[in-house]
PDB file of C-alpha atoms in Angstrom:
ATOM      1  CA  MET K   1     -85.700 -74.309 240.266  1.00  0.00           C
ATOM      2  CA  VAL K   2     -89.197 -73.116 241.035  1.00  0.00           C
ATOM      3  CA  GLY K   3     -90.278 -76.734 241.283  1.00  0.00           C
ATOM      4  CA  LEU K   4     -87.534 -77.512 243.763  1.00  0.00           C
ATOM      5  CA  LEU K   5     -88.480 -74.574 245.975  1.00  0.00           C
ATOM      6  CA  VAL K   6     -92.211 -75.144 245.936  1.00  0.00           C
ATOM      7  CA  ARG K   7     -92.742 -78.880 246.153  1.00  0.00           C
ATOM      8  CA  ARG K   8     -92.358 -80.702 249.420  1.00  0.00           C
ATOM      9  CA  ASN K   9     -92.592 -84.219 248.083  1.00  0.00           C
ATOM     10  CA  VAL K  10     -89.016 -85.477 247.794  1.00  0.00           C
ATOM     11  CA  VAL K  11     -89.668 -87.318 244.531  1.00  0.00           C
ATOM     12  CA  PHE K  12     -90.751 -84.039 242.946  1.00  0.00           C
ATOM     13  CA  GLN K  13     -87.712 -82.321 244.387  1.00  0.00           C
ATOM     14  CA  LEU K  14     -85.432 -84.922 242.815  1.00  0.00           C
ATOM     15  CA  MET K  15     -87.250 -84.476 239.518  1.00  0.00           C
ATOM     16  CA  SER K  16     -86.701 -80.730 239.670  1.00  0.00           C
ATOM     17  CA  ILE K  17     -83.000 -81.282 240.269  1.00  0.00           C
ATOM     18  CA  GLU K  18     -82.908 -83.430 237.139  1.00  0.00           C
ATOM     19  CA  ILE K  19     -84.602 -80.667 235.192  1.00  0.00           C
ATOM     20  CA  MET K  20     -81.995 -78.187 236.389  1.00  0.00           C
ATOM     21  CA  LEU K  21     -79.142 -80.523 235.447  1.00  0.00           C
ATOM     22  CA  ASN K  22     -80.619 -80.994 232.017  1.00  0.00           C
ATOM     23  CA  ALA K  23     -80.906 -77.244 231.579  1.00  0.00           C
ATOM     24  CA  ALA K  24     -77.268 -76.766 232.535  1.00  0.00           C
ATOM     25  CA  GLY K  25     -76.320 -79.492 230.072  1.00  0.00           C
ATOM     26  CA  LEU K  26     -78.296 -77.729 227.374  1.00  0.00           C
ATOM     27  CA  ALA K  27     -76.348 -74.541 228.053  1.00  0.00           C
ATOM     28  CA  PHE K  28     -73.101 -76.470 227.662  1.00  0.00           C
ATOM     29  CA  ILE K  29     -74.191 -78.027 224.372  1.00  0.00           C
ATOM     30  CA  VAL K  30     -75.252 -74.669 223.000  1.00  0.00           C
ATOM     31  CA  ALA K  31     -71.916 -73.174 223.980  1.00  0.00           C
ATOM     32  CA  GLY K  32     -70.097 -76.051 222.320  1.00  0.00           C
ATOM     33  CA  ALA K  33     -72.130 -75.619 219.157  1.00  0.00           C
ATOM     34  CA  ARG K  34     -71.533 -71.890 219.125  1.00  0.00           C
ATOM     35  CA  TRP K  35     -67.781 -72.322 218.839  1.00  0.00           C
ATOM     36  CA  SER K  36     -67.922 -75.691 217.080  1.00  0.00           C
ATOM     37  CA  GLN K  37     -65.875 -77.397 219.747  1.00  0.00           C
ATOM     38  CA  ALA K  38     -66.323 -80.841 221.197  1.00  0.00           C
ATOM     39  CA  ASP K  39     -65.828 -79.615 224.761  1.00  0.00           C
ATOM     40  CA  GLY K  40     -69.481 -78.761 225.259  1.00  0.00           C
ATOM     41  CA  GLN K  41     -70.545 -82.280 224.482  1.00  0.00           C
ATOM     42  CA  VAL K  42     -67.826 -83.728 226.673  1.00  0.00           C
ATOM     43  CA  MET K  43     -69.054 -81.620 229.572  1.00  0.00           C
ATOM     44  CA  PHE K  44     -72.582 -82.780 228.949  1.00  0.00           C
ATOM     45  CA  LEU K  45     -71.387 -86.383 229.100  1.00  0.00           C
ATOM     46  CA  PHE K  46     -69.877 -85.769 232.512  1.00  0.00           C
ATOM     47  CA  ILE K  47     -73.031 -84.044 233.711  1.00  0.00           C
ATOM     48  CA  LEU K  48     -75.020 -87.036 232.482  1.00  0.00           C
ATOM     49  CA  ALA K  49     -72.822 -89.515 234.346  1.00  0.00           C
ATOM     50  CA  MET K  50     -73.066 -87.422 237.485  1.00  0.00           C
ATOM     51  CA  ALA K  51     -76.831 -87.152 237.169  1.00  0.00           C
ATOM     52  CA  ALA K  52     -77.144 -90.914 236.809  1.00  0.00           C
ATOM     53  CA  ALA K  53     -75.071 -91.568 239.935  1.00  0.00           C
ATOM     54  CA  GLU K  54     -76.965 -88.905 241.863  1.00  0.00           C
ATOM     55  CA  VAL K  55     -80.362 -90.231 240.844  1.00  0.00           C
ATOM     56  CA  SER K  56     -79.577 -93.763 241.909  1.00  0.00           C
ATOM     57  CA  VAL K  57     -78.302 -92.719 245.321  1.00  0.00           C
ATOM     58  CA  GLY K  58     -81.085 -90.156 245.731  1.00  0.00           C
ATOM     59  CA  LEU K  59     -83.823 -92.630 244.964  1.00  0.00           C
ATOM     60  CA  ALA K  60     -82.300 -95.184 247.332  1.00  0.00           C
ATOM     61  CA  LEU K  61     -82.443 -92.479 250.001  1.00  0.00           C
ATOM     62  CA  VAL K  62     -86.065 -91.726 249.097  1.00  0.00           C
ATOM     63  CA  LEU K  63     -86.928 -95.365 249.638  1.00  0.00           C
ATOM     64  CA  LEU K  64     -85.175 -95.390 253.005  1.00  0.00           C
ATOM     65  CA  LEU K  65     -86.944 -92.177 253.968  1.00  0.00           C
ATOM     66  CA  TYR K  66     -90.292 -93.653 253.087  1.00  0.00           C
ATOM     67  CA  ARG K  67     -89.552 -96.764 255.106  1.00  0.00           C
ATOM     68  CA  THR K  68     -88.858 -94.830 258.273  1.00  0.00           C
ATOM     69  CA  LEU K  69     -91.206 -91.860 257.947  1.00  0.00           C
ATOM     70  CA  HIS K  70     -94.023 -93.460 255.922  1.00  0.00           C
ATOM     71  CA  SER K  71     -94.381 -90.132 254.194  1.00  0.00           C
ATOM     72  CA  LEU K  72     -92.655 -88.340 251.347  1.00  0.00           C
ATOM     73  CA  ASP K  73     -93.072 -84.905 252.849  1.00  0.00           C
ATOM     74  CA  SER K  74     -89.644 -83.351 253.222  1.00  0.00           C
ATOM     75  CA  ASP K  75     -90.884 -81.147 256.063  1.00  0.00           C
ATOM     76  CA  ARG K  76     -91.407 -84.264 258.160  1.00  0.00           C
ATOM     77  CA  ALA K  77     -87.708 -85.095 257.976  1.00  0.00           C
ATOM     78  CA  SER K  78     -86.871 -82.354 260.418  1.00  0.00           C
ATOM     79  CA  SER K  79     -85.496 -84.142 263.461  1.00  0.00           C
ATOM     80  CA  MET K  80     -81.977 -85.487 263.810  1.00  0.00           C
ATOM     81  CA  LYS K  81     -81.347 -88.576 265.867  1.00  0.00           C
ATOM     82  CA  GLY K  82     -78.994 -88.344 268.807  1.00  0.00           C
TER      83      GLY K  82
ATOM     84  CA  MET I   1     -83.956 -77.145 210.846  1.00  0.00           C
ATOM     85  CA  GLN I   2     -84.783 -73.836 212.515  1.00  0.00           C
ATOM     86  CA  PHE I   3     -88.435 -74.782 212.824  1.00  0.00           C
ATOM     87  CA  ALA I   4     -87.494 -78.041 214.457  1.00  0.00           C
ATOM     88  CA  PHE I   5     -85.389 -76.163 216.995  1.00  0.00           C
ATOM     89  CA  TYR I   6     -88.157 -73.762 217.984  1.00  0.00           C
ATOM     90  CA  ILE I   7     -90.895 -76.352 218.050  1.00  0.00           C
ATOM     91  CA  ALA I   8     -88.844 -78.805 220.084  1.00  0.00           C
ATOM     92  CA  GLY I   9     -87.759 -76.027 222.415  1.00  0.00           C
ATOM     93  CA  GLY I  10     -91.330 -74.931 222.931  1.00  0.00           C
ATOM     94  CA  VAL I  11     -92.427 -78.484 223.628  1.00  0.00           C
ATOM     95  CA  ALA I  12     -89.614 -78.901 226.140  1.00  0.00           C
ATOM     96  CA  VAL I  13     -90.526 -75.714 228.012  1.00  0.00           C
ATOM     97  CA  VAL I  14     -94.248 -76.480 228.095  1.00  0.00           C
ATOM     98  CA  ALA I  15     -93.675 -80.078 229.138  1.00  0.00           C
ATOM     99  CA  THR I  16     -91.355 -79.006 231.942  1.00  0.00           C
ATOM    100  CA  LEU I  17     -93.828 -76.442 233.232  1.00  0.00           C
ATOM    101  CA  LEU I  18     -96.544 -79.070 233.213  1.00  0.00           C
ATOM    102  CA  ALA I  19     -94.241 -81.538 234.921  1.00  0.00           C
ATOM    103  CA  ILE I  20     -93.576 -79.360 237.941  1.00  0.00           C
ATOM    104  CA  THR I  21     -97.215 -78.389 238.403  1.00  0.00           C
ATOM    105  CA  ARG I  22     -98.793 -81.819 238.320  1.00  0.00           C
ATOM    106  CA  LEU I  23    -100.198 -83.314 241.509  1.00  0.00           C
ATOM    107  CA  SER I  24     -99.719 -86.939 240.628  1.00  0.00           C
ATOM    108  CA  ALA I  25     -96.109 -88.099 240.537  1.00  0.00           C
ATOM    109  CA  VAL I  26     -96.641 -90.402 237.576  1.00  0.00           C
ATOM    110  CA  HIS I  27     -98.158 -87.634 235.435  1.00  0.00           C
ATOM    111  CA  ALA I  28     -95.253 -85.366 236.255  1.00  0.00           C
ATOM    112  CA  LEU I  29     -92.762 -88.079 235.351  1.00  0.00           C
ATOM    113  CA  LEU I  30     -94.391 -88.656 231.997  1.00  0.00           C
ATOM    114  CA  TYR I  31     -94.288 -84.964 231.181  1.00  0.00           C
ATOM    115  CA  LEU I  32     -90.666 -84.894 232.227  1.00  0.00           C
ATOM    116  CA  ALA I  33     -89.900 -87.775 229.878  1.00  0.00           C
ATOM    117  CA  VAL I  34     -91.499 -85.781 227.048  1.00  0.00           C
ATOM    118  CA  SER I  35     -89.392 -82.788 228.001  1.00  0.00           C
ATOM    119  CA  LEU I  36     -86.207 -84.842 227.886  1.00  0.00           C
ATOM    120  CA  VAL I  37     -87.048 -86.269 224.479  1.00  0.00           C
ATOM    121  CA  ALA I  38     -87.706 -82.742 223.201  1.00  0.00           C
ATOM    122  CA  ALA I  39     -84.344 -81.669 224.623  1.00  0.00           C
ATOM    123  CA  GLY I  40     -82.752 -84.516 222.677  1.00  0.00           C
ATOM    124  CA  VAL I  41     -84.297 -83.164 219.504  1.00  0.00           C
ATOM    125  CA  VAL I  42     -82.961 -79.706 220.364  1.00  0.00           C
ATOM    126  CA  PHE I  43     -79.488 -81.154 220.750  1.00  0.00           C
ATOM    127  CA  TYR I  44     -79.776 -82.744 217.337  1.00  0.00           C
ATOM    128  CA  THR I  45     -80.778 -79.473 215.699  1.00  0.00           C
ATOM    129  CA  LEU I  46     -77.778 -77.836 217.363  1.00  0.00           C
ATOM    130  CA  GLY I  47     -75.456 -80.251 215.567  1.00  0.00           C
ATOM    131  CA  ALA I  48     -74.744 -82.642 218.418  1.00  0.00           C
ATOM    132  CA  PRO I  49     -76.143 -86.003 217.321  1.00  0.00           C
ATOM    133  CA  PHE I  50     -74.032 -87.994 219.735  1.00  0.00           C
ATOM    134  CA  VAL I  51     -75.348 -86.313 222.861  1.00  0.00           C
ATOM    135  CA  ALA I  52     -78.847 -86.295 221.393  1.00  0.00           C
ATOM    136  CA  ALA I  53     -78.731 -90.065 221.251  1.00  0.00           C
ATOM    137  CA  LEU I  54     -77.099 -90.208 224.690  1.00  0.00           C
ATOM    138  CA  GLU I  55     -79.793 -88.010 226.178  1.00  0.00           C
ATOM    139  CA  LEU I  56     -82.500 -90.252 224.806  1.00  0.00           C
ATOM    140  CA  VAL I  57     -80.836 -93.478 225.853  1.00  0.00           C
ATOM    141  CA  VAL I  58     -79.408 -92.519 229.252  1.00  0.00           C
ATOM    142  CA  TYR I  59     -81.521 -89.652 230.528  1.00  0.00           C
ATOM    143  CA  ALA I  60     -84.951 -90.481 229.175  1.00  0.00           C
ATOM    144  CA  GLY I  61     -84.306 -94.182 228.946  1.00  0.00           C
ATOM    145  CA  ALA I  62     -82.525 -95.028 232.178  1.00  0.00           C
ATOM    146  CA  ILE I  63     -82.875 -92.212 234.691  1.00  0.00           C
ATOM    147  CA  MET I  64     -86.552 -91.569 234.004  1.00  0.00           C
ATOM    148  CA  VAL I  65     -87.253 -95.277 234.072  1.00  0.00           C
ATOM    149  CA  LEU I  66     -85.553 -95.450 237.462  1.00  0.00           C
ATOM    150  CA  PHE I  67     -87.864 -92.711 238.695  1.00  0.00           C
ATOM    151  CA  VAL I  68     -90.892 -94.526 237.342  1.00  0.00           C
ATOM    152  CA  PHE I  69     -89.810 -97.752 239.022  1.00  0.00           C
ATOM    153  CA  VAL I  70     -89.429 -96.080 242.391  1.00  0.00           C
ATOM    154  CA  VAL I  71     -92.748 -94.237 242.144  1.00  0.00           C
ATOM    155  CA  MET I  72     -94.496 -97.446 241.170  1.00  0.00           C
ATOM    156  CA  MET I  73     -92.786 -99.302 244.017  1.00  0.00           C
ATOM    157  CA  LEU I  74     -94.017 -96.768 246.522  1.00  0.00           C
ATOM    158  CA  ASN I  75     -97.525 -97.393 245.222  1.00  0.00           C
ATOM    159  CA  LEU I  76     -99.022 -94.337 246.823  1.00  0.00           C
ATOM    160  CA  GLY I  77    -102.466 -94.276 245.269  1.00  0.00           C
ATOM    161  CA  SER I  78    -104.940 -91.454 244.973  1.00  0.00           C
ATOM    162  CA  ARG I  79    -104.563 -90.461 248.626  1.00  0.00           C
ATOM    163  CA  ALA I  80    -101.120 -89.073 247.818  1.00  0.00           C
ATOM    164  CA  THR I  81    -102.632 -86.909 245.082  1.00  0.00           C
ATOM    165  CA  GLU I  82    -105.101 -85.506 247.605  1.00  0.00           C
ATOM    166  CA  ALA I  83    -102.317 -84.815 250.080  1.00  0.00           C
ATOM    167  CA  GLU I  84    -100.300 -83.129 247.359  1.00  0.00           C
ATOM    168  CA  ARG I  85    -103.245 -80.900 246.532  1.00  0.00           C
ATOM    169  CA  ALA I  86    -103.221 -79.642 250.105  1.00  0.00           C
ATOM    170  CA  LEU I  87     -99.477 -79.026 250.094  1.00  0.00           C
ATOM    171  CA  VAL I  88     -99.090 -77.195 246.788  1.00  0.00           C
ATOM    172  CA  THR I  89    -101.231 -74.127 247.315  1.00  0.00           C
ATOM    173  CA  ARG I  90    -101.423 -71.040 245.158  1.00  0.00           C
ATOM    174  CA  GLY I  91     -99.602 -69.012 247.768  1.00  0.00           C
ATOM    175  CA  ALA I  92     -96.646 -71.371 247.756  1.00  0.00           C
ATOM    176  CA  TRP I  93     -95.792 -70.478 244.174  1.00  0.00           C
ATOM    177  CA  THR I  94     -95.537 -66.693 244.542  1.00  0.00           C
ATOM    178  CA  GLY I  95     -92.097 -66.428 246.120  1.00  0.00           C
ATOM    179  CA  PRO I  96     -90.187 -68.824 243.873  1.00  0.00           C
ATOM    180  CA  LEU I  97     -92.043 -67.567 240.799  1.00  0.00           C
ATOM    181  CA  ALA I  98     -91.027 -63.991 241.565  1.00  0.00           C
ATOM    182  CA  LEU I  99     -87.382 -65.020 241.867  1.00  0.00           C
ATOM    183  CA  ALA I 100     -87.554 -67.111 238.722  1.00  0.00           C
ATOM    184  CA  ILE I 101     -89.140 -64.287 236.741  1.00  0.00           C
ATOM    185  CA  VAL I 102     -86.354 -61.953 237.798  1.00  0.00           C
ATOM    186  CA  LEU I 103     -83.770 -64.480 236.642  1.00  0.00           C
ATOM    187  CA  LEU I 104     -85.611 -65.141 233.418  1.00  0.00           C
ATOM    188  CA  ALA I 105     -85.881 -61.441 232.624  1.00  0.00           C
ATOM    189  CA  GLU I 106     -82.184 -61.016 233.267  1.00  0.00           C
ATOM    190  CA  MET I 107     -81.332 -63.974 231.033  1.00  0.00           C
ATOM    191  CA  ALA I 108     -83.624 -62.758 228.244  1.00  0.00           C
ATOM    192  CA  TYR I 109     -82.098 -59.297 228.400  1.00  0.00           C
ATOM    193  CA  LEU I 110     -78.584 -60.679 228.115  1.00  0.00           C
ATOM    194  CA  ALA I 111     -79.529 -63.072 225.351  1.00  0.00           C
ATOM    195  CA  LEU I 112     -81.238 -60.434 223.251  1.00  0.00           C
ATOM    196  CA  ARG I 113     -78.526 -57.881 223.755  1.00  0.00           C
ATOM    197  CA  ALA I 114     -75.705 -60.126 222.568  1.00  0.00           C
ATOM    198  CA  LYS I 115     -74.707 -60.186 218.931  1.00  0.00           C
ATOM    199  CA  THR I 116     -76.942 -62.797 217.410  1.00  0.00           C
ATOM    200  CA  GLY I 117     -74.602 -65.504 216.192  1.00  0.00           C
ATOM    201  CA  ALA I 118     -76.181 -67.408 213.362  1.00  0.00           C
ATOM    202  CA  HIS I 119     -77.370 -70.907 214.123  1.00  0.00           C
ATOM    203  CA  SER I 120     -74.243 -72.701 213.129  1.00  0.00           C
ATOM    204  CA  GLY I 121     -75.131 -75.538 210.842  1.00  0.00           C
ATOM    205  CA  THR I 122     -71.787 -77.168 211.467  1.00  0.00           C
ATOM    206  CA  MET I 123     -72.087 -80.436 213.250  1.00  0.00           C
ATOM    207  CA  VAL I 124     -69.604 -81.455 215.898  1.00  0.00           C
ATOM    208  CA  GLU I 125     -68.847 -85.005 214.856  1.00  0.00           C
ATOM    209  CA  PRO I 126     -68.991 -87.838 217.390  1.00  0.00           C
ATOM    210  CA  LYS I 127     -65.437 -88.609 216.324  1.00  0.00           C
ATOM    211  CA  GLN I 128     -64.296 -85.238 217.629  1.00  0.00           C
ATOM    212  CA  VAL I 129     -66.037 -85.869 220.926  1.00  0.00           C
ATOM    213  CA  ALA I 130     -64.451 -89.293 221.192  1.00  0.00           C
ATOM    214  CA  LEU I 131     -61.009 -87.895 220.461  1.00  0.00           C
ATOM    215  CA  ALA I 132     -61.516 -85.249 223.105  1.00  0.00           C
ATOM    216  CA  LEU I 133     -62.581 -87.866 225.618  1.00  0.00           C
ATOM    217  CA  TYR I 134     -59.576 -90.066 224.959  1.00  0.00           C
ATOM    218  CA  GLY I 135     -57.212 -87.150 224.808  1.00  0.00           C
ATOM    219  CA  PRO I 136     -57.449 -84.146 227.113  1.00  0.00           C
ATOM    220  CA  TYR I 137     -60.429 -85.403 229.099  1.00  0.00           C
ATOM    221  CA  ALA I 138     -59.213 -88.922 229.814  1.00  0.00           C
ATOM    222  CA  LEU I 139     -58.773 -88.159 233.506  1.00  0.00           C
ATOM    223  CA  GLY I 140     -62.342 -86.933 233.694  1.00  0.00           C
ATOM    224  CA  VAL I 141     -63.575 -90.180 232.192  1.00  0.00           C
ATOM    225  CA  GLU I 142     -61.728 -92.190 234.833  1.00  0.00           C
ATOM    226  CA  LEU I 143     -63.135 -90.017 237.587  1.00  0.00           C
ATOM    227  CA  ALA I 144     -66.631 -90.375 236.167  1.00  0.00           C
ATOM    228  CA  SER I 145     -66.314 -94.145 236.208  1.00  0.00           C
ATOM    229  CA  MET I 146     -65.177 -94.022 239.834  1.00  0.00           C
ATOM    230  CA  LEU I 147     -68.158 -91.836 240.650  1.00  0.00           C
ATOM    231  CA  LEU I 148     -70.505 -94.304 239.025  1.00  0.00           C
ATOM    232  CA  LEU I 149     -68.902 -97.143 240.966  1.00  0.00           C
ATOM    233  CA  ALA I 150     -69.377 -95.225 244.188  1.00  0.00           C
ATOM    234  CA  GLY I 151     -73.004 -94.559 243.264  1.00  0.00           C
ATOM    235  CA  LEU I 152     -73.548 -98.218 242.522  1.00  0.00           C
ATOM    236  CA  VAL I 153     -72.108 -99.379 245.825  1.00  0.00           C
ATOM    237  CA  ALA I 154     -74.026 -96.732 247.748  1.00  0.00           C
ATOM    238  CA  ALA I 155     -77.353 -97.558 246.119  1.00  0.00           C
ATOM    239  CA  TYR I 156     -76.822-101.268 246.695  1.00  0.00           C
ATOM    240  CA  HIS I 157     -75.917-100.768 250.329  1.00  0.00           C
ATOM    241  CA  LEU I 158     -78.823 -98.417 250.988  1.00  0.00           C
ATOM    242  CA  GLY I 159     -81.286-100.787 249.441  1.00  0.00           C
ATOM    243  CA  TRP I 160     -80.036-104.011 250.972  1.00  0.00           C
ATOM    244  CA  ARG I 161     -82.094-105.790 253.544  1.00  0.00           C
ATOM    245  CA  ARG I 162     -81.754-109.231 255.009  1.00  0.00           C
ATOM    246  CA  ARG I 163     -83.369-111.872 252.830  1.00  0.00           C
ATOM    247  CA  SER I 164     -85.902-113.179 255.360  1.00  0.00           C
ATOM    248  CA  GLU I 165     -86.967-109.627 256.182  1.00  0.00           C
ATOM    249  CA  MET I 166     -87.521-108.917 252.519  1.00  0.00           C
ATOM    250  CA  GLU I 167     -89.601-112.021 251.963  1.00  0.00           C
ATOM    251  CA  LYS I 168     -91.827-111.236 254.931  1.00  0.00           C
ATOM    252  CA  GLU I 169     -92.219-107.628 253.821  1.00  0.00           C
ATOM    253  CA  ASP I 170     -93.022-108.648 250.266  1.00  0.00           C
ATOM    254  CA  ALA I 171     -95.786-110.981 251.418  1.00  0.00           C
ATOM    255  CA  VAL I 172     -97.292-108.367 253.729  1.00  0.00           C
ATOM    256  CA  ASN I 173     -97.144-105.668 251.095  1.00  0.00           C
ATOM    257  CA  THR I 174     -98.716-107.871 248.452  1.00  0.00           C
ATOM    258  CA  ASP I 175    -101.642-108.672 250.727  1.00  0.00           C
ATOM    259  CA  ARG I 176    -102.031-105.030 251.643  1.00  0.00           C
ATOM    260  CA  THR I 177    -101.956-103.906 248.025  1.00  0.00           C
ATOM    261  CA  ARG I 178    -104.474-106.518 247.029  1.00  0.00           C
ATOM    262  CA  ALA I 179    -106.818-105.520 249.823  1.00  0.00           C
ATOM    263  CA  ASP I 180    -106.326-101.855 249.072  1.00  0.00           C
ATOM    264  CA  SER I 181    -107.185-102.094 245.407  1.00  0.00           C
ATOM    265  CA  GLY I 182    -109.995-104.601 245.836  1.00  0.00           C
ATOM    266  CA  ARG I 183    -108.129-107.293 243.900  1.00  0.00           C
ATOM    267  CA  ASP I 184    -108.127-105.126 240.805  1.00  0.00           C
ATOM    268  CA  PRO I 185    -104.828-105.701 239.016  1.00  0.00           C
ATOM    269  CA  VAL I 186    -104.952-102.490 237.006  1.00  0.00           C
ATOM    270  CA  HIS I 187    -106.123 -99.635 239.192  1.00  0.00           C
ATOM    271  CA  ALA I 188    -104.165 -98.509 242.213  1.00  0.00           C
ATOM    272  CA  GLY I 189    -106.021 -98.250 245.469  1.00  0.00           C
ATOM    273  CA  ASP I 190    -106.440 -95.031 247.346  1.00  0.00           C
ATOM    274  CA  GLY I 191    -103.322 -95.617 249.389  1.00  0.00           C
ATOM    275  CA  ARG I 192    -105.128 -96.138 252.667  1.00  0.00           C
ATOM    276  CA  LEU I 193    -103.193 -99.238 253.511  1.00  0.00           C
ATOM    277  CA  ALA I 194     -99.974 -98.627 251.634  1.00  0.00           C
ATOM    278  CA  ARG I 195     -96.965 -98.948 253.864  1.00  0.00           C
ATOM    279  CA  THR I 196     -93.310 -99.791 253.342  1.00  0.00           C
ATOM    280  CA  PRO I 197     -92.393-100.851 249.812  1.00  0.00           C
TER     281      PRO I 197
END
């Protein structure tokens, strides 16, 4: 979370989001292990699928951003068109 | 087993801290990959071998690789590291760190106050997980597959460019990269000339 707030490079921001998702998944697994239920692992599977979809779309957006702005600074992406 | 948990947990925390403080994107990605592998080990010690393997294969093996591909495609060079040094100042860390320390203290307090449940050695079998997925969570599985399909279509559409455009861009970028790195196939240039991927 600290990484997401501090870094301005969008690749680092995406990485920090992945770290956060992994941490949430870890919490789910621990909870599942605590009560010996399979639900924690199932939830982690869903989080994993969601993270994969989000990363692919996010990185495609990063590439588009770089093509138009020629920079990965998220502060530069501050004007809306039209 | 307990040792493995603590050691792997420590490695994961240290690797993550290193990952968010690096200036070069590739270094940070490598530390993040280490952190994910350590998390996989933690999952195994918690009695979840199925998700441990999944974490290694999908998270560290596919998602991280995707990140590495994109960072390599952007081919930023050492100039980006210099720019990053200017952006990530000491002062920038104080605010978020203060908030994070508050949260961490709160979490530690709650964790230490709770009745310490023993590390359950019972393993949740992959069979149980599979039965849960086919049974009560079947709808979630279908929705997840639809989400992945949507992600696939979106990523394809966002990355698509006309073929002739792509060929021209590829040629220009190759020449630029060669000139930038002085025809050295191993070392990246300093990113002076790097433009669109």
